[in-house]
PDB file of C-alpha atoms in Angstrom:
ATOM      1  CA  MET A   1    -176.185-153.167-135.857  1.00  0.00           C
ATOM      2  CA  ALA A   2    -179.500-154.973-135.522  1.00  0.00           C
ATOM      3  CA  GLY A   3    -180.894-156.930-138.443  1.00  0.00           C
ATOM      4  CA  ASN A   4    -179.985-159.838-140.660  1.00  0.00           C
ATOM      5  CA  TRP A   5    -176.416-160.241-141.916  1.00  0.00           C
ATOM      6  CA  ARG A   6    -174.613-162.501-144.311  1.00  0.00           C
ATOM      7  CA  VAL A   7    -171.269-163.544-142.892  1.00  0.00           C
ATOM      8  CA  GLU A   8    -168.231-164.370-145.069  1.00  0.00           C
ATOM      9  CA  PRO A   9    -165.585-165.923-142.789  1.00  0.00           C
ATOM     10  CA  LYS A  10    -161.882-166.515-143.455  1.00  0.00           C
ATOM     11  CA  MET A  11    -159.352-168.458-141.381  1.00  0.00           C
ATOM     12  CA  TRP A  12    -155.564-168.271-141.117  1.00  0.00           C
ATOM     13  CA  PRO A  13    -154.218-171.455-139.537  1.00  0.00           C
ATOM     14  CA  GLY A  14    -150.983-169.801-138.493  1.00  0.00           C
ATOM     15  CA  PRO A  15    -148.890-166.636-138.481  1.00  0.00           C
ATOM     16  CA  ASP A  16    -147.543-167.022-142.027  1.00  0.00           C
ATOM     17  CA  ALA A  17    -150.429-169.035-143.522  1.00  0.00           C
ATOM     18  CA  LYS A  18    -152.618-168.013-146.431  1.00  0.00           C
ATOM     19  CA  ALA A  19    -156.301-167.283-145.788  1.00  0.00           C
ATOM     20  CA  ILE A  20    -158.809-170.086-146.177  1.00  0.00           C
ATOM     21  CA  GLU A  21    -162.373-169.084-147.118  1.00  0.00           C
ATOM     22  CA  LEU A  22    -164.831-170.848-144.851  1.00  0.00           C
ATOM     23  CA  PRO A  23    -168.504-171.589-145.633  1.00  0.00           C
ATOM     24  CA  LYS A  24    -170.769-168.588-145.416  1.00  0.00           C
ATOM     25  CA  ALA A  25    -173.110-168.088-142.461  1.00  0.00           C
ATOM     26  CA  THR A  26    -176.027-165.855-141.481  1.00  0.00           C
ATOM     27  CA  ALA A  27    -176.332-163.759-138.318  1.00  0.00           C
ATOM     28  CA  GLN A  28    -179.415-162.374-136.758  1.00  0.00           C
ATOM     29  CA  ARG A  29    -178.743-159.422-134.481  1.00  0.00           C
ATOM     30  CA  ARG A  30    -181.094-157.621-132.149  1.00  0.00           C
ATOM     31  CA  ILE A  31    -180.729-154.930-129.492  1.00  0.00           C
ATOM     32  CA  VAL A  32    -182.301-156.120-126.254  1.00  0.00           C
ATOM     33  CA  ASN A  33    -183.983-153.380-124.177  1.00  0.00           C
ATOM     34  CA  ASP A  34    -181.365-150.829-125.348  1.00  0.00           C
ATOM     35  CA  ALA A  35    -178.905-152.711-123.108  1.00  0.00           C
ATOM     36  CA  PHE A  36    -176.918-155.188-125.231  1.00  0.00           C
ATOM     37  CA  LEU A  37    -176.504-156.719-128.694  1.00  0.00           C
ATOM     38  CA  ASP A  38    -177.620-160.308-129.040  1.00  0.00           C
ATOM     39  CA  GLU A  39    -176.324-162.250-132.076  1.00  0.00           C
ATOM     40  CA  GLU A  40    -177.098-165.736-133.293  1.00  0.00           C
ATOM     41  CA  MET A  41    -175.025-167.153-136.142  1.00  0.00           C
ATOM     42  CA  THR A  42    -175.976-170.267-138.121  1.00  0.00           C
ATOM     43  CA  PRO A  43    -174.932-171.733-141.454  1.00  0.00           C
ATOM     44  CA  ALA A  44    -176.156-169.969-144.553  1.00  0.00           C
ATOM     45  CA  ALA A  45    -179.045-171.701-146.358  1.00  0.00           C
ATOM     46  CA  ASP A  46    -176.849-172.341-149.392  1.00  0.00           C
ATOM     47  CA  SER A  47    -173.990-173.686-147.296  1.00  0.00           C
ATOM     48  CA  GLN A  48    -172.964-177.344-147.283  1.00  0.00           C
ATOM     49  CA  GLN A  49    -171.595-177.158-143.705  1.00  0.00           C
ATOM     50  CA  GLU A  50    -172.909-179.040-140.714  1.00  0.00           C
ATOM     51  CA  ALA A  51    -175.449-177.294-138.517  1.00  0.00           C
ATOM     52  CA  PHE A  52    -174.070-175.057-135.776  1.00  0.00           C
ATOM     53  CA  THR A  53    -175.176-172.211-133.598  1.00  0.00           C
ATOM     54  CA  ARG A  54    -172.950-169.495-132.159  1.00  0.00           C
ATOM     55  CA  VAL A  55    -174.437-166.976-129.783  1.00  0.00           C
ATOM     56  CA  ALA A  56    -172.710-163.763-128.823  1.00  0.00           C
ATOM     57  CA  TYR A  57    -173.490-160.811-126.634  1.00  0.00           C
ATOM     58  CA  VAL A  58    -171.881-157.323-126.629  1.00  0.00           C
ATOM     59  CA  SER A  59    -172.584-154.653-124.026  1.00  0.00           C
ATOM     60  CA  PHE A  60    -171.106-151.624-122.308  1.00  0.00           C
ATOM     61  CA  ASN A  61    -170.927-152.140-118.553  1.00  0.00           C
ATOM     62  CA  THR A  62    -171.749-148.780-117.026  1.00  0.00           C
ATOM     63  CA  ILE A  63    -170.450-149.865-113.598  1.00  0.00           C
ATOM     64  CA  ASN A  64    -166.865-150.552-114.658  1.00  0.00           C
ATOM     65  CA  GLN A  65    -166.989-148.485-117.866  1.00  0.00           C
ATOM     66  CA  GLN A  66    -165.865-151.446-119.988  1.00  0.00           C
ATOM     67  CA  TYR A  67    -167.117-153.056-123.161  1.00  0.00           C
ATOM     68  CA  GLU A  68    -167.861-156.723-122.651  1.00  0.00           C
ATOM     69  CA  TYR A  69    -168.267-159.609-125.062  1.00  0.00           C
ATOM     70  CA  PHE A  70    -169.260-163.204-124.558  1.00  0.00           C
ATOM     71  CA  SER A  71    -169.726-165.999-127.085  1.00  0.00           C
ATOM     72  CA  LEU A  72    -170.450-169.748-127.146  1.00  0.00           C
ATOM     73  CA  ASP A  73    -170.242-171.878-130.288  1.00  0.00           C
ATOM     74  CA  SER A  74    -171.700-175.377-130.610  1.00  0.00           C
ATOM     75  CA  ARG A  75    -168.689-176.373-132.808  1.00  0.00           C
ATOM     76  CA  LEU A  76    -166.291-175.753-129.934  1.00  0.00           C
ATOM     77  CA  PRO A  77    -168.374-175.411-126.754  1.00  0.00           C
ATOM     78  CA  GLN A  78    -166.086-173.210-124.665  1.00  0.00           C
ATOM     79  CA  MET A  79    -167.225-169.875-123.287  1.00  0.00           C
ATOM     80  CA  MET A  80    -165.082-167.082-124.671  1.00  0.00           C
ATOM     81  CA  SER A  81    -165.408-163.864-122.777  1.00  0.00           C
ATOM     82  CA  TYR A  82    -163.714-160.521-123.157  1.00  0.00           C
ATOM     83  CA  THR A  83    -164.038-158.712-119.881  1.00  0.00           C
ATOM     84  CA  LEU A  84    -160.500-158.058-118.702  1.00  0.00           C
ATOM     85  CA  PRO A  85    -160.587-154.938-116.465  1.00  0.00           C
ATOM     86  CA  GLY A  86    -158.890-152.012-118.205  1.00  0.00           C
ATOM     87  CA  ALA A  87    -158.053-153.960-121.349  1.00  0.00           C
ATOM     88  CA  ASN A  88    -161.176-153.402-123.435  1.00  0.00           C
ATOM     89  CA  GLU A  89    -161.531-150.078-125.229  1.00  0.00           C
ATOM     90  CA  ALA A  90    -163.033-148.281-128.154  1.00  0.00           C
ATOM     91  CA  HIS A  91    -161.172-145.996-130.505  1.00  0.00           C
ATOM     92  CA  ALA A  92    -161.831-144.717-134.011  1.00  0.00           C
ATOM     93  CA  GLY A  93    -165.184-146.549-134.081  1.00  0.00           C
ATOM     94  CA  GLN A  94    -163.647-149.934-133.368  1.00  0.00           C
ATOM     95  CA  LEU A  95    -163.868-152.015-130.187  1.00  0.00           C
ATOM     96  CA  GLU A  96    -160.722-153.889-129.084  1.00  0.00           C
ATOM     97  CA  LEU A  97    -161.458-156.639-126.569  1.00  0.00           C
ATOM     98  CA  ARG A  98    -158.911-158.817-124.898  1.00  0.00           C
ATOM     99  CA  GLY A  99    -159.790-162.276-123.677  1.00  0.00           C
ATOM    100  CA  THR A 100    -158.066-164.728-121.435  1.00  0.00           C
ATOM    101  CA  SER A 101    -157.334-168.186-122.789  1.00  0.00           C
ATOM    102  CA  PHE A 102    -158.990-171.196-124.439  1.00  0.00           C
ATOM    103  CA  VAL A 103    -157.779-174.565-125.641  1.00  0.00           C
ATOM    104  CA  ALA A 104    -158.230-175.626-129.304  1.00  0.00           C
ATOM    105  CA  PRO A 105    -158.633-179.390-129.270  1.00  0.00           C
ATOM    106  CA  VAL A 106    -157.133-179.570-132.790  1.00  0.00           C
ATOM    107  CA  TRP A 107    -155.111-176.841-134.494  1.00  0.00           C
ATOM    108  CA  GLY A 108    -153.384-178.030-137.646  1.00  0.00           C
ATOM    109  CA  GLN A 109    -151.362-181.118-136.631  1.00  0.00           C
ATOM    110  CA  ALA A 110    -151.293-180.160-132.936  1.00  0.00           C
ATOM    111  CA  ARG A 111    -153.726-181.204-130.242  1.00  0.00           C
ATOM    112  CA  ASN A 112    -154.976-179.291-127.183  1.00  0.00           C
ATOM    113  CA  VAL A 113    -153.276-175.998-128.062  1.00  0.00           C
ATOM    114  CA  PRO A 114    -153.744-173.208-125.492  1.00  0.00           C
ATOM    115  CA  PHE A 115    -154.211-169.725-126.958  1.00  0.00           C
ATOM    116  CA  MET A 116    -154.692-166.203-125.645  1.00  0.00           C
ATOM    117  CA  TYR A 117    -157.132-164.191-127.773  1.00  0.00           C
ATOM    118  CA  ARG A 118    -158.114-160.670-128.829  1.00  0.00           C
ATOM    119  CA  LEU A 119    -161.158-159.514-130.797  1.00  0.00           C
ATOM    120  CA  THR A 120    -161.658-156.363-132.779  1.00  0.00           C
ATOM    121  CA  ILE A 121    -165.122-155.267-133.836  1.00  0.00           C
ATOM    122  CA  GLY A 122    -165.066-152.682-136.584  1.00  0.00           C
ATOM    123  CA  ALA A 123    -167.607-149.913-137.117  1.00  0.00           C
ATOM    124  CA  VAL A 124    -170.493-150.602-139.538  1.00  0.00           C
ATOM    125  CA  GLU A 125    -169.599-148.794-142.761  1.00  0.00           C
ATOM    126  CA  GLY A 126    -171.926-148.887-145.779  1.00  0.00           C
ATOM    127  CA  ASP A 127    -173.829-151.964-144.452  1.00  0.00           C
ATOM    128  CA  ARG A 128    -170.531-153.805-143.916  1.00  0.00           C
ATOM    129  CA  GLN A 129    -168.620-154.652-140.739  1.00  0.00           C
ATOM    130  CA  ILE A 130    -165.428-156.597-140.102  1.00  0.00           C
ATOM    131  CA  VAL A 131    -164.789-158.597-136.934  1.00  0.00           C
ATOM    132  CA  ARG A 132    -161.356-160.105-136.418  1.00  0.00           C
ATOM    133  CA  LEU A 133    -160.075-162.692-133.948  1.00  0.00           C
ATOM    134  CA  PHE A 134    -156.349-162.735-133.156  1.00  0.00           C
ATOM    135  CA  LEU A 135    -154.666-165.660-131.395  1.00  0.00           C
ATOM    136  CA  LYS A 136    -151.343-166.074-129.630  1.00  0.00           C
ATOM    137  CA  GLU A 137    -150.233-169.518-128.602  1.00  0.00           C
ATOM    138  CA  GLN A 138    -149.304-169.714-124.922  1.00  0.00           C
ATOM    139  CA  ARG A 139    -145.649-170.604-125.316  1.00  0.00           C
ATOM    140  CA  ALA A 140    -142.381-168.664-125.318  1.00  0.00           C
ATOM    141  CA  GLN A 141    -141.564-166.761-128.540  1.00  0.00           C
ATOM    142  CA  ALA A 142    -145.110-167.102-129.905  1.00  0.00           C
ATOM    143  CA  ASN A 143    -146.439-164.183-131.959  1.00  0.00           C
ATOM    144  CA  GLU A 144    -150.022-162.987-132.208  1.00  0.00           C
ATOM    145  CA  PHE A 145    -151.622-163.637-135.590  1.00  0.00           C
ATOM    146  CA  LEU A 146    -154.899-162.954-137.343  1.00  0.00           C
ATOM    147  CA  ALA A 147    -156.775-166.294-137.122  1.00  0.00           C
ATOM    148  CA  PHE A 148    -160.298-165.405-138.207  1.00  0.00           C
ATOM    149  CA  GLU A 149    -161.961-162.568-140.093  1.00  0.00           C
ATOM    150  CA  TYR A 150    -165.694-162.244-140.443  1.00  0.00           C
ATOM    151  CA  LEU A 151    -167.108-159.869-143.066  1.00  0.00           C
ATOM    152  CA  TYR A 152    -170.704-159.021-142.154  1.00  0.00           C
ATOM    153  CA  ILE A 153    -172.925-157.722-144.942  1.00  0.00           C
ATOM    154  CA  ARG A 154    -176.348-156.347-143.929  1.00  0.00           C
ATOM    155  CA  GLN A 155    -179.199-158.057-145.770  1.00  0.00           C
ATOM    156  CA  PRO A 156    -182.460-156.285-146.751  1.00  0.00           C
TER     157      PRO A 156
END
């Protein structure tokens, strides 16, 4: 998983919405001391988007036998962690990580929307990997929906 990656993100603003292609990004990944994956994502050089940095870390905690994930994005500076005991697992080469909650300051026409979140990290297949973020609004009758999909393409 280490190396340089081109990232092609998409966003779904709601459960029945059509995908919106977002500006491309680049990600630099490295394995630190055979202990965890460190990723830094920034705008692609040919992108017209404002500068941002998103850092993320993935590891397997040998004490509690859980996969853990943490990210922080300068565009929405809230720590997002996926370390719920017993909720994070790997199957068929994919990690499924459940988070707690965060508040989106703006989501469509709404303001300060609280969400629960879940992340899936797919296996690397043929120099490609898909990471998906699912959201569920914290209100009665809300359904989980695919909110973001990141297609990672390994660069030479």
